[in-house]
Amino acid sequence: MPAIKLDGKALGATMRGEVAARVAARAAAGKRPPGLAAVLVGDDKASQQYVKMKHETFTAAGCASTVHRLPAETTQSQLLDLVAQLNADPAVHGILVQLPLPRHIDEGAVLRAVSPAKDADCFHPENLGFLAAGFPRFYPCTPHGVVQLLTRNGVPLAGKEVVIVGRSNIVGKPLALMMMQKPGTSNPAACDATVTVAHTRTADLAAVCRRADVLIACAGRLHVITPDMVKPGAAVVDVGTNFVNGKLAGDVHPAVADVAGWLSPVPGGVGPMTITMLLYNTLSAAELIDG
Ligand code: GUN
């Protein structure tokens, strides 16, 4: 039997509706709308598309959204000046510096310059530290999207074997923290799972993956997860964003659908959830800053 689809498009729409209702309630109480400032440096096509989608999503949910487009030759100090200006702007609750940045700019220095209270991506080391310590201020968007996609579809996580293939700062590492953490009122998206973090250099990756009740592919390598690597009935979440002849393709081979119990596909799985969780973080930031 083919896997049950973990449909991020549908769940993302539902959750954006939940955020929009909370935004409308804030407006009715006379509060200013949550505001996102996105910063895009250069003319990377995929980044332009992501920023456009974010802008449309925020506007549709009743939030404020501004996009700051800077030329590729922008200096680091010019970019840091803009970030400082956004940090001080009371109408801005969330700041997103779209990655990748041009090579002459020190990405870490820019991400550390974003006010941690406005860090809608949850990329700042202070916020990653809070997450690691078990009392997060925000959750990083893609890991949070993965957790919501699993839990809201009833996939069991507590006590289960979760294998994450990928160790990036944006997905693999923070997702491992969320998966292993004990849940509590200050950490509602923690999962109580038993976690293994693997990667493309892991010895006998197939054997490690076959242990998984829940297998998350975030290695950034096209179709690295094949059907023989999946325990029958397991939940498989594809976080890959590879482009093949201009078309989006994941880290999970499509034939995995014949073995898995649940499958979050690419496209239509985690991607729409990531944007939804960005919206969620910007609302949280507005609640923290404005009350
Ligand atoms: N580039 C690719 N994904 C992301 C993301 O989630 N946030 C930012 N800021 N840049 C990205």
PDB file of C-alpha atoms and ligand atoms in Angstrom:
ATOM      1  CA  MET A   1       0.000   0.000   0.000  1.00  0.00           C
ATOM      2  CA  PRO A   2       1.461   3.408  -0.883  1.00  0.00           C
ATOM      3  CA  ALA A   3       2.423   5.736   1.963  1.00  0.00           C
ATOM      4  CA  ILE A   4      -0.016   8.207   3.475  1.00  0.00           C
ATOM      5  CA  LYS A   5       0.970  11.672   2.218  1.00  0.00           C
ATOM      6  CA  LEU A   6       2.052  14.179   4.864  1.00  0.00           C
ATOM      7  CA  ASP A   7       0.539  17.145   3.076  1.00  0.00           C
ATOM      8  CA  GLY A   8       2.355  20.361   3.981  1.00  0.00           C
ATOM      9  CA  LYS A   9       0.357  22.392   1.520  1.00  0.00           C
ATOM     10  CA  ALA A  10      -2.915  21.563   3.296  1.00  0.00           C
ATOM     11  CA  LEU A  11      -1.543  21.752   6.860  1.00  0.00           C
ATOM     12  CA  GLY A  12       0.329  24.979   6.066  1.00  0.00           C
ATOM     13  CA  ALA A  13      -2.937  26.559   4.863  1.00  0.00           C
ATOM     14  CA  THR A  14      -4.724  25.445   8.051  1.00  0.00           C
ATOM     15  CA  MET A  15      -1.991  26.799  10.308  1.00  0.00           C
ATOM     16  CA  ARG A  16      -1.759  30.089   8.393  1.00  0.00           C
ATOM     17  CA  GLY A  17      -5.496  30.430   9.001  1.00  0.00           C
ATOM     18  CA  GLU A  18      -4.844  29.985  12.742  1.00  0.00           C
ATOM     19  CA  VAL A  19      -2.169  32.695  12.683  1.00  0.00           C
ATOM     20  CA  ALA A  20      -4.380  35.034  10.618  1.00  0.00           C
ATOM     21  CA  ALA A  21      -7.158  34.700  13.229  1.00  0.00           C
ATOM     22  CA  ARG A  22      -4.736  35.648  16.020  1.00  0.00           C
ATOM     23  CA  VAL A  23      -3.429  38.573  13.945  1.00  0.00           C
ATOM     24  CA  ALA A  24      -7.022  39.770  13.379  1.00  0.00           C
ATOM     25  CA  ALA A  25      -7.737  39.533  17.129  1.00  0.00           C
ATOM     26  CA  ARG A  26      -4.660  41.679  17.827  1.00  0.00           C
ATOM     27  CA  ALA A  27      -5.807  44.254  15.264  1.00  0.00           C
ATOM     28  CA  ALA A  28      -9.267  44.340  16.896  1.00  0.00           C
ATOM     29  CA  ALA A  29      -7.514  45.057  20.211  1.00  0.00           C
ATOM     30  CA  GLY A  30      -5.741  48.043  18.605  1.00  0.00           C
ATOM     31  CA  LYS A  31      -2.321  46.431  18.291  1.00  0.00           C
ATOM     32  CA  ARG A  32      -0.091  46.987  15.302  1.00  0.00           C
ATOM     33  CA  PRO A  33       0.223  44.067  12.855  1.00  0.00           C
ATOM     34  CA  PRO A  34       3.221  41.741  13.151  1.00  0.00           C
ATOM     35  CA  GLY A  35       5.782  43.087  10.691  1.00  0.00           C
ATOM     36  CA  LEU A  36       8.430  41.185   8.758  1.00  0.00           C
ATOM     37  CA  ALA A  37      11.400  42.880   7.090  1.00  0.00           C
ATOM     38  CA  ALA A  38      13.093  40.634   4.538  1.00  0.00           C
ATOM     39  CA  VAL A  39      16.526  41.558   3.229  1.00  0.00           C
ATOM     40  CA  LEU A  40      17.630  40.218  -0.133  1.00  0.00           C
ATOM     41  CA  VAL A  41      21.154  40.902  -1.380  1.00  0.00           C
ATOM     42  CA  GLY A  42      21.974  40.163  -5.019  1.00  0.00           C
ATOM     43  CA  ASP A  43      19.904  38.507  -7.719  1.00  0.00           C
ATOM     44  CA  ASP A  44      19.857  34.785  -6.947  1.00  0.00           C
ATOM     45  CA  LYS A  45      16.723  33.508  -8.701  1.00  0.00           C
ATOM     46  CA  ALA A  46      15.660  30.973  -6.040  1.00  0.00           C
ATOM     47  CA  SER A  47      16.124  33.562  -3.266  1.00  0.00           C
ATOM     48  CA  GLN A  48      14.024  36.097  -5.184  1.00  0.00           C
ATOM     49  CA  GLN A  49      11.272  33.498  -5.497  1.00  0.00           C
ATOM     50  CA  TYR A  50      11.419  32.585  -1.771  1.00  0.00           C
ATOM     51  CA  VAL A  51      11.257  36.243  -0.714  1.00  0.00           C
ATOM     52  CA  LYS A  52       8.317  36.894  -3.039  1.00  0.00           C
ATOM     53  CA  MET A  53       6.431  33.919  -1.565  1.00  0.00           C
ATOM     54  CA  LYS A  54       7.165  35.096   1.973  1.00  0.00           C
ATOM     55  CA  HIS A  55       5.899  38.602   1.163  1.00  0.00           C
ATOM     56  CA  GLU A  56       2.646  37.221  -0.322  1.00  0.00           C
ATOM     57  CA  THR A  57       2.120  34.871   2.632  1.00  0.00           C
ATOM     58  CA  PHE A  58       2.561  37.636   5.212  1.00  0.00           C
ATOM     59  CA  THR A  59       0.282  40.047   3.394  1.00  0.00           C
ATOM     60  CA  ALA A  60      -2.433  37.380   3.045  1.00  0.00           C
ATOM     61  CA  ALA A  61      -2.327  36.741   6.814  1.00  0.00           C
ATOM     62  CA  GLY A  62      -2.835  40.430   7.662  1.00  0.00           C
ATOM     63  CA  CYS A  63       0.806  41.037   8.604  1.00  0.00           C
ATOM     64  CA  ALA A  64       3.030  43.884   7.433  1.00  0.00           C
ATOM     65  CA  SER A  65       5.839  42.912   5.081  1.00  0.00           C
ATOM     66  CA  THR A  66       8.642  44.965   3.598  1.00  0.00           C
ATOM     67  CA  VAL A  67      11.340  43.671   1.275  1.00  0.00           C
ATOM     68  CA  HIS A  68      14.713  45.423   1.144  1.00  0.00           C
ATOM     69  CA  ARG A  69      16.413  44.562  -2.143  1.00  0.00           C
ATOM     70  CA  LEU A  70      20.112  45.402  -2.224  1.00  0.00           C
ATOM     71  CA  PRO A  71      22.561  45.022  -5.113  1.00  0.00           C
ATOM     72  CA  ALA A  72      25.097  42.161  -5.111  1.00  0.00           C
ATOM     73  CA  GLU A  73      27.959  44.643  -4.555  1.00  0.00           C
ATOM     74  CA  THR A  74      26.488  45.902  -1.245  1.00  0.00           C
ATOM     75  CA  THR A  75      29.243  46.023   1.376  1.00  0.00           C
ATOM     76  CA  GLN A  76      29.053  44.223   4.696  1.00  0.00           C
ATOM     77  CA  SER A  77      29.009  47.533   6.520  1.00  0.00           C
ATOM     78  CA  GLN A  78      26.066  48.790   4.418  1.00  0.00           C
ATOM     79  CA  LEU A  79      24.184  45.592   5.190  1.00  0.00           C
ATOM     80  CA  LEU A  80      24.984  45.867   8.914  1.00  0.00           C
ATOM     81  CA  ASP A  81      23.706  49.477   8.848  1.00  0.00           C
ATOM     82  CA  LEU A  82      20.384  48.298   7.408  1.00  0.00           C
ATOM     83  CA  VAL A  83      20.101  45.516  10.005  1.00  0.00           C
ATOM     84  CA  ALA A  84      20.746  48.070  12.789  1.00  0.00           C
ATOM     85  CA  GLN A  85      18.018  50.302  11.368  1.00  0.00           C
ATOM     86  CA  LEU A  86      15.549  47.373  11.293  1.00  0.00           C
ATOM     87  CA  ASN A  87      16.533  46.342  14.834  1.00  0.00           C
ATOM     88  CA  ALA A  88      15.485  49.829  15.997  1.00  0.00           C
ATOM     89  CA  ASP A  89      12.240  50.054  13.982  1.00  0.00           C
ATOM     90  CA  PRO A  90       9.186  49.402  16.220  1.00  0.00           C
ATOM     91  CA  ALA A  91       7.032  48.369  13.216  1.00  0.00           C
ATOM     92  CA  VAL A  92       9.446  45.509  12.494  1.00  0.00           C
ATOM     93  CA  HIS A  93       9.026  42.422  14.695  1.00  0.00           C
ATOM     94  CA  GLY A  94      10.791  39.859  12.520  1.00  0.00           C
ATOM     95  CA  ILE A  95      13.950  40.298  10.452  1.00  0.00           C
ATOM     96  CA  LEU A  96      14.943  37.791   7.805  1.00  0.00           C
ATOM     97  CA  VAL A  97      18.217  38.048   5.913  1.00  0.00           C
ATOM     98  CA  GLN A  98      17.789  35.725   2.959  1.00  0.00           C
ATOM     99  CA  LEU A  99      20.655  33.244   2.527  1.00  0.00           C
ATOM    100  CA  PRO A 100      22.950  32.691   0.764  1.00  0.00           C
ATOM    101  CA  LEU A 101      24.664  36.071   0.945  1.00  0.00           C
ATOM    102  CA  PRO A 102      27.282  37.109  -1.621  1.00  0.00           C
ATOM    103  CA  ARG A 103      30.685  35.608  -0.814  1.00  0.00           C
ATOM    104  CA  HIS A 104      32.358  38.867   0.224  1.00  0.00           C
ATOM    105  CA  ILE A 105      29.937  39.166   3.171  1.00  0.00           C
ATOM    106  CA  ASP A 106      30.533  37.295   6.448  1.00  0.00           C
ATOM    107  CA  GLU A 107      27.202  35.506   6.893  1.00  0.00           C
ATOM    108  CA  GLY A 108      27.809  34.739  10.581  1.00  0.00           C
ATOM    109  CA  ALA A 109      28.542  38.384  11.379  1.00  0.00           C
ATOM    110  CA  VAL A 110      25.283  39.471   9.738  1.00  0.00           C
ATOM    111  CA  LEU A 111      23.168  36.787  11.427  1.00  0.00           C
ATOM    112  CA  ARG A 112      24.686  37.733  14.810  1.00  0.00           C
ATOM    113  CA  ALA A 113      23.832  41.400  14.164  1.00  0.00           C
ATOM    114  CA  VAL A 114      20.077  40.665  13.956  1.00  0.00           C
ATOM    115  CA  SER A 115      18.417  41.462  17.288  1.00  0.00           C
ATOM    116  CA  PRO A 116      17.749  38.048  18.915  1.00  0.00           C
ATOM    117  CA  ALA A 117      14.254  39.302  19.858  1.00  0.00           C
ATOM    118  CA  LYS A 118      13.473  39.828  16.136  1.00  0.00           C
ATOM    119  CA  ASP A 119      15.205  36.700  14.843  1.00  0.00           C
ATOM    120  CA  ALA A 120      12.255  35.186  12.931  1.00  0.00           C
ATOM    121  CA  ASP A 121      14.498  32.525  11.339  1.00  0.00           C
ATOM    122  CA  CYS A 122      15.906  31.498  14.760  1.00  0.00           C
ATOM    123  CA  PHE A 123      19.428  31.510  13.305  1.00  0.00           C
ATOM    124  CA  HIS A 124      21.065  33.670  16.021  1.00  0.00           C
ATOM    125  CA  PRO A 125      23.418  31.717  18.340  1.00  0.00           C
ATOM    126  CA  GLU A 126      21.577  33.140  21.375  1.00  0.00           C
ATOM    127  CA  ASN A 127      18.317  31.603  20.163  1.00  0.00           C
ATOM    128  CA  LEU A 128      19.999  28.327  19.203  1.00  0.00           C
ATOM    129  CA  GLY A 129      21.485  28.335  22.724  1.00  0.00           C
ATOM    130  CA  PHE A 130      18.026  28.758  24.291  1.00  0.00           C
ATOM    131  CA  LEU A 131      16.801  25.876  22.108  1.00  0.00           C
ATOM    132  CA  ALA A 132      19.719  23.654  23.148  1.00  0.00           C
ATOM    133  CA  ALA A 133      19.139  24.539  26.809  1.00  0.00           C
ATOM    134  CA  GLY A 134      15.503  23.415  26.514  1.00  0.00           C
ATOM    135  CA  PHE A 135      13.659  26.755  26.820  1.00  0.00           C
ATOM    136  CA  PRO A 136      13.372  28.104  23.273  1.00  0.00           C
ATOM    137  CA  ARG A 137      12.398  31.685  22.466  1.00  0.00           C
ATOM    138  CA  PHE A 138      11.605  30.666  18.869  1.00  0.00           C
ATOM    139  CA  TYR A 139      11.856  27.406  16.943  1.00  0.00           C
ATOM    140  CA  PRO A 140      13.773  27.386  13.654  1.00  0.00           C
ATOM    141  CA  CYS A 141      11.217  27.328  10.845  1.00  0.00           C
ATOM    142  CA  THR A 142      12.027  24.185   8.863  1.00  0.00           C
ATOM    143  CA  PRO A 143      12.579  21.908  11.908  1.00  0.00           C
ATOM    144  CA  HIS A 144       9.386  23.278  13.463  1.00  0.00           C
ATOM    145  CA  GLY A 145       7.525  22.625  10.214  1.00  0.00           C
ATOM    146  CA  VAL A 146       8.757  19.017  10.211  1.00  0.00           C
ATOM    147  CA  VAL A 147       7.615  18.476  13.804  1.00  0.00           C
ATOM    148  CA  GLN A 148       4.171  20.005  13.155  1.00  0.00           C
ATOM    149  CA  LEU A 149       3.741  17.937   9.994  1.00  0.00           C
ATOM    150  CA  LEU A 150       4.429  14.736  11.938  1.00  0.00           C
ATOM    151  CA  THR A 151       2.543  15.469  15.152  1.00  0.00           C
ATOM    152  CA  ARG A 152      -0.570  16.966  13.542  1.00  0.00           C
ATOM    153  CA  ASN A 153      -0.822  13.896  11.314  1.00  0.00           C
ATOM    154  CA  GLY A 154      -0.678  11.592  14.325  1.00  0.00           C
ATOM    155  CA  VAL A 155       2.762  10.092  13.650  1.00  0.00           C
ATOM    156  CA  PRO A 156       4.054   8.801  17.011  1.00  0.00           C
ATOM    157  CA  LEU A 157       7.390  10.288  18.118  1.00  0.00           C
ATOM    158  CA  ALA A 158       7.739   9.742  21.884  1.00  0.00           C
ATOM    159  CA  GLY A 159      10.210   6.921  22.497  1.00  0.00           C
ATOM    160  CA  LYS A 160      10.602   6.249  18.769  1.00  0.00           C
ATOM    161  CA  GLU A 161      13.815   5.908  16.775  1.00  0.00           C
ATOM    162  CA  VAL A 162      14.304   9.076  14.731  1.00  0.00           C
ATOM    163  CA  VAL A 163      17.166   9.155  12.232  1.00  0.00           C
ATOM    164  CA  ILE A 164      18.108  12.532  10.753  1.00  0.00           C
ATOM    165  CA  VAL A 165      20.332  12.409   7.661  1.00  0.00           C
ATOM    166  CA  GLY A 166      21.951  15.850   7.551  1.00  0.00           C
ATOM    167  CA  ARG A 167      23.707  18.036  10.120  1.00  0.00           C
ATOM    168  CA  SER A 168      23.241  21.633   8.970  1.00  0.00           C
ATOM    169  CA  ASN A 169      22.820  24.525  11.414  1.00  0.00           C
ATOM    170  CA  ILE A 170      19.474  25.323   9.764  1.00  0.00           C
ATOM    171  CA  VAL A 171      17.826  21.882   9.753  1.00  0.00           C
ATOM    172  CA  GLY A 172      19.689  18.787  11.010  1.00  0.00           C
ATOM    173  CA  LYS A 173      21.240  20.118  14.234  1.00  0.00           C
ATOM    174  CA  PRO A 174      18.236  22.080  15.588  1.00  0.00           C
ATOM    175  CA  LEU A 175      15.810  19.325  14.528  1.00  0.00           C
ATOM    176  CA  ALA A 176      17.865  16.822  16.559  1.00  0.00           C
ATOM    177  CA  LEU A 177      17.543  19.106  19.599  1.00  0.00           C
ATOM    178  CA  MET A 178      13.773  19.342  19.195  1.00  0.00           C
ATOM    179  CA  MET A 179      13.355  15.618  18.600  1.00  0.00           C
ATOM    180  CA  MET A 180      15.381  14.537  21.640  1.00  0.00           C
ATOM    181  CA  GLN A 181      14.066  17.149  24.091  1.00  0.00           C
ATOM    182  CA  LYS A 182      11.508  16.396  26.806  1.00  0.00           C
ATOM    183  CA  PRO A 183       8.294  18.371  26.144  1.00  0.00           C
ATOM    184  CA  GLY A 184       6.963  20.901  28.630  1.00  0.00           C
ATOM    185  CA  THR A 185       4.958  24.106  28.788  1.00  0.00           C
ATOM    186  CA  SER A 186       7.995  26.165  27.754  1.00  0.00           C
ATOM    187  CA  ASN A 187       8.881  23.680  25.015  1.00  0.00           C
ATOM    188  CA  PRO A 188       5.656  22.403  23.422  1.00  0.00           C
ATOM    189  CA  ALA A 189       7.240  21.166  20.177  1.00  0.00           C
ATOM    190  CA  ALA A 190       9.779  18.896  21.906  1.00  0.00           C
ATOM    191  CA  CYS A 191       9.319  15.251  20.927  1.00  0.00           C
ATOM    192  CA  ASP A 192      10.818  12.780  23.471  1.00  0.00           C
ATOM    193  CA  ALA A 193      12.365  10.670  20.690  1.00  0.00           C
ATOM    194  CA  THR A 194      15.590   8.641  20.528  1.00  0.00           C
ATOM    195  CA  VAL A 195      17.697  10.465  17.971  1.00  0.00           C
ATOM    196  CA  THR A 196      20.532   9.521  15.634  1.00  0.00           C
ATOM    197  CA  VAL A 197      22.136  12.204  13.465  1.00  0.00           C
ATOM    198  CA  ALA A 198      23.733  10.702  10.368  1.00  0.00           C
ATOM    199  CA  HIS A 199      25.116  12.264   7.204  1.00  0.00           C
ATOM    200  CA  THR A 200      26.478  11.339   3.809  1.00  0.00           C
ATOM    201  CA  ARG A 201      29.799  10.208   5.342  1.00  0.00           C
ATOM    202  CA  THR A 202      28.139   7.888   7.892  1.00  0.00           C
ATOM    203  CA  ALA A 203      29.455   4.309   7.597  1.00  0.00           C
ATOM    204  CA  ASP A 204      26.696   1.981   6.365  1.00  0.00           C
ATOM    205  CA  LEU A 205      24.137   4.784   6.104  1.00  0.00           C
ATOM    206  CA  ALA A 206      21.537   2.298   4.805  1.00  0.00           C
ATOM    207  CA  ALA A 207      21.715   0.178   7.985  1.00  0.00           C
ATOM    208  CA  VAL A 208      21.430   3.269  10.204  1.00  0.00           C
ATOM    209  CA  CYS A 209      18.399   4.503   8.210  1.00  0.00           C
ATOM    210  CA  ARG A 210      16.672   1.105   8.396  1.00  0.00           C
ATOM    211  CA  ARG A 211      16.540   1.472  12.209  1.00  0.00           C
ATOM    212  CA  ALA A 212      14.329   4.540  11.860  1.00  0.00           C
ATOM    213  CA  ASP A 213      10.656   4.686  12.784  1.00  0.00           C
ATOM    214  CA  VAL A 214      10.900   8.258  11.516  1.00  0.00           C
ATOM    215  CA  LEU A 215      13.499   9.097   8.865  1.00  0.00           C
ATOM    216  CA  ILE A 216      14.240  12.736   8.024  1.00  0.00           C
ATOM    217  CA  ALA A 217      16.287  13.416   4.883  1.00  0.00           C
ATOM    218  CA  CYS A 218      17.998  16.817   4.985  1.00  0.00           C
ATOM    219  CA  ALA A 219      21.382  16.034   3.424  1.00  0.00           C
ATOM    220  CA  GLY A 220      20.949  18.170   0.312  1.00  0.00           C
ATOM    221  CA  ARG A 221      21.772  15.255  -1.980  1.00  0.00           C
ATOM    222  CA  LEU A 222      19.337  14.172  -4.690  1.00  0.00           C
ATOM    223  CA  HIS A 223      17.549  10.844  -3.960  1.00  0.00           C
ATOM    224  CA  VAL A 224      20.132   9.752  -1.369  1.00  0.00           C
ATOM    225  CA  ILE A 225      17.376   7.793   0.426  1.00  0.00           C
ATOM    226  CA  THR A 226      16.325   4.752  -1.598  1.00  0.00           C
ATOM    227  CA  PRO A 227      13.609   2.169  -0.789  1.00  0.00           C
ATOM    228  CA  ASP A 228      16.098  -0.410   0.568  1.00  0.00           C
ATOM    229  CA  MET A 229      17.087   2.113   3.293  1.00  0.00           C
ATOM    230  CA  VAL A 230      13.564   2.414   4.731  1.00  0.00           C
ATOM    231  CA  LYS A 231      11.911   0.185   7.348  1.00  0.00           C
ATOM    232  CA  PRO A 232       8.479  -0.850   6.024  1.00  0.00           C
ATOM    233  CA  GLY A 233       5.819   1.405   7.546  1.00  0.00           C
ATOM    234  CA  ALA A 234       8.253   4.120   8.677  1.00  0.00           C
ATOM    235  CA  ALA A 235       7.436   7.821   8.380  1.00  0.00           C
ATOM    236  CA  VAL A 236       9.769   9.539   5.904  1.00  0.00           C
ATOM    237  CA  VAL A 237      10.139  13.318   5.676  1.00  0.00           C
ATOM    238  CA  ASP A 238      11.955  14.771   2.668  1.00  0.00           C
ATOM    239  CA  VAL A 239      13.561  18.158   3.363  1.00  0.00           C
ATOM    240  CA  GLY A 240      15.716  18.152   0.214  1.00  0.00           C
ATOM    241  CA  THR A 241      15.642  21.083  -2.191  1.00  0.00           C
ATOM    242  CA  ASN A 242      17.628  20.003  -5.228  1.00  0.00           C
ATOM    243  CA  PHE A 243      17.027  21.440  -8.663  1.00  0.00           C
ATOM    244  CA  VAL A 244      17.092  19.088 -11.665  1.00  0.00           C
ATOM    245  CA  ASN A 245      16.679  20.842 -15.016  1.00  0.00           C
ATOM    246  CA  GLY A 246      15.026  23.705 -13.167  1.00  0.00           C
ATOM    247  CA  LYS A 247      12.574  21.397 -11.346  1.00  0.00           C
ATOM    248  CA  LEU A 248      12.519  20.922  -7.569  1.00  0.00           C
ATOM    249  CA  ALA A 249      13.412  17.378  -6.420  1.00  0.00           C
ATOM    250  CA  GLY A 250      14.060  15.938  -2.984  1.00  0.00           C
ATOM    251  CA  ASP A 251      16.587  13.795  -1.126  1.00  0.00           C
ATOM    252  CA  VAL A 252      14.147  10.853  -1.108  1.00  0.00           C
ATOM    253  CA  HIS A 253      13.682   8.616  -4.144  1.00  0.00           C
ATOM    254  CA  PRO A 254       9.997   8.592  -5.212  1.00  0.00           C
ATOM    255  CA  ALA A 255       9.873   4.751  -4.983  1.00  0.00           C
ATOM    256  CA  VAL A 256      10.174   5.106  -1.177  1.00  0.00           C
ATOM    257  CA  ALA A 257       6.385   5.741  -1.274  1.00  0.00           C
ATOM    258  CA  ASP A 258       5.921   1.976  -1.830  1.00  0.00           C
ATOM    259  CA  VAL A 259       7.720   1.088   1.447  1.00  0.00           C
ATOM    260  CA  ALA A 260       7.019   3.950   3.852  1.00  0.00           C
ATOM    261  CA  GLY A 261       3.888   4.248   5.999  1.00  0.00           C
ATOM    262  CA  TRP A 262       3.861   8.043   5.699  1.00  0.00           C
ATOM    263  CA  LEU A 263       5.767  10.264   3.285  1.00  0.00           C
ATOM    264  CA  SER A 264       6.227  14.024   3.177  1.00  0.00           C
ATOM    265  CA  PRO A 265       7.088  14.646  -0.477  1.00  0.00           C
ATOM    266  CA  VAL A 266       8.974  17.343  -2.375  1.00  0.00           C
ATOM    267  CA  PRO A 267       7.298  19.526  -3.488  1.00  0.00           C
ATOM    268  CA  GLY A 268       4.196  19.942  -1.282  1.00  0.00           C
ATOM    269  CA  GLY A 269       5.602  18.763   2.056  1.00  0.00           C
ATOM    270  CA  VAL A 270       7.983  20.732   4.246  1.00  0.00           C
ATOM    271  CA  GLY A 271       8.393  23.795   1.963  1.00  0.00           C
ATOM    272  CA  PRO A 272       4.950  25.325   2.667  1.00  0.00           C
ATOM    273  CA  MET A 273       5.413  24.504   6.374  1.00  0.00           C
ATOM    274  CA  THR A 274       8.673  26.487   6.586  1.00  0.00           C
ATOM    275  CA  ILE A 275       6.988  29.698   5.432  1.00  0.00           C
ATOM    276  CA  THR A 276       4.071  29.041   7.774  1.00  0.00           C
ATOM    277  CA  MET A 277       6.415  28.705  10.767  1.00  0.00           C
ATOM    278  CA  LEU A 278       8.136  31.971   9.795  1.00  0.00           C
ATOM    279  CA  LEU A 279       4.755  33.643  10.055  1.00  0.00           C
ATOM    280  CA  TYR A 280       4.205  31.944  13.386  1.00  0.00           C
ATOM    281  CA  ASN A 281       7.590  33.196  14.705  1.00  0.00           C
ATOM    282  CA  THR A 282       6.884  36.759  13.576  1.00  0.00           C
ATOM    283  CA  LEU A 283       3.567  36.683  15.446  1.00  0.00           C
ATOM    284  CA  SER A 284       5.400  35.307  18.521  1.00  0.00           C
ATOM    285  CA  ALA A 285       7.971  38.106  18.226  1.00  0.00           C
ATOM    286  CA  ALA A 286       5.176  40.712  18.040  1.00  0.00           C
ATOM    287  CA  GLU A 287       3.603  39.185  21.160  1.00  0.00           C
ATOM    288  CA  LEU A 288       6.967  39.274  22.985  1.00  0.00           C
ATOM    289  CA  ILE A 289       7.787  42.849  21.908  1.00  0.00           C
ATOM    290  CA  ASP A 290       4.365  44.578  21.918  1.00  0.00           C
ATOM    291  CA  GLY A 291       2.506  42.320  24.375  1.00  0.00           C
TER     292      GLY A 291
HETATM  293  N1  GUN B   1      17.728  30.357   2.376  1.00  0.00           N
HETATM  294  C1  GUN B   1      17.217  29.104   2.218  1.00  0.00           C
HETATM  295  N2  GUN B   1      16.357  28.820   3.235  1.00  0.00           N
HETATM  296  C2  GUN B   1      16.336  29.905   4.030  1.00  0.00           C
HETATM  297  C3  GUN B   1      15.622  30.213   5.219  1.00  0.00           C
HETATM  298  O1  GUN B   1      14.837  29.435   5.769  1.00  0.00           O
HETATM  299  N3  GUN B   1      15.855  31.459   5.743  1.00  0.00           N
HETATM  300  C4  GUN B   1      16.715  32.327   5.169  1.00  0.00           C
HETATM  301  N4  GUN B   1      16.897  33.493   5.772  1.00  0.00           N
HETATM  302  N5  GUN B   1      17.387  32.069   4.071  1.00  0.00           N
HETATM  303  C5  GUN B   1      17.187  30.857   3.498  1.00  0.00           C
END
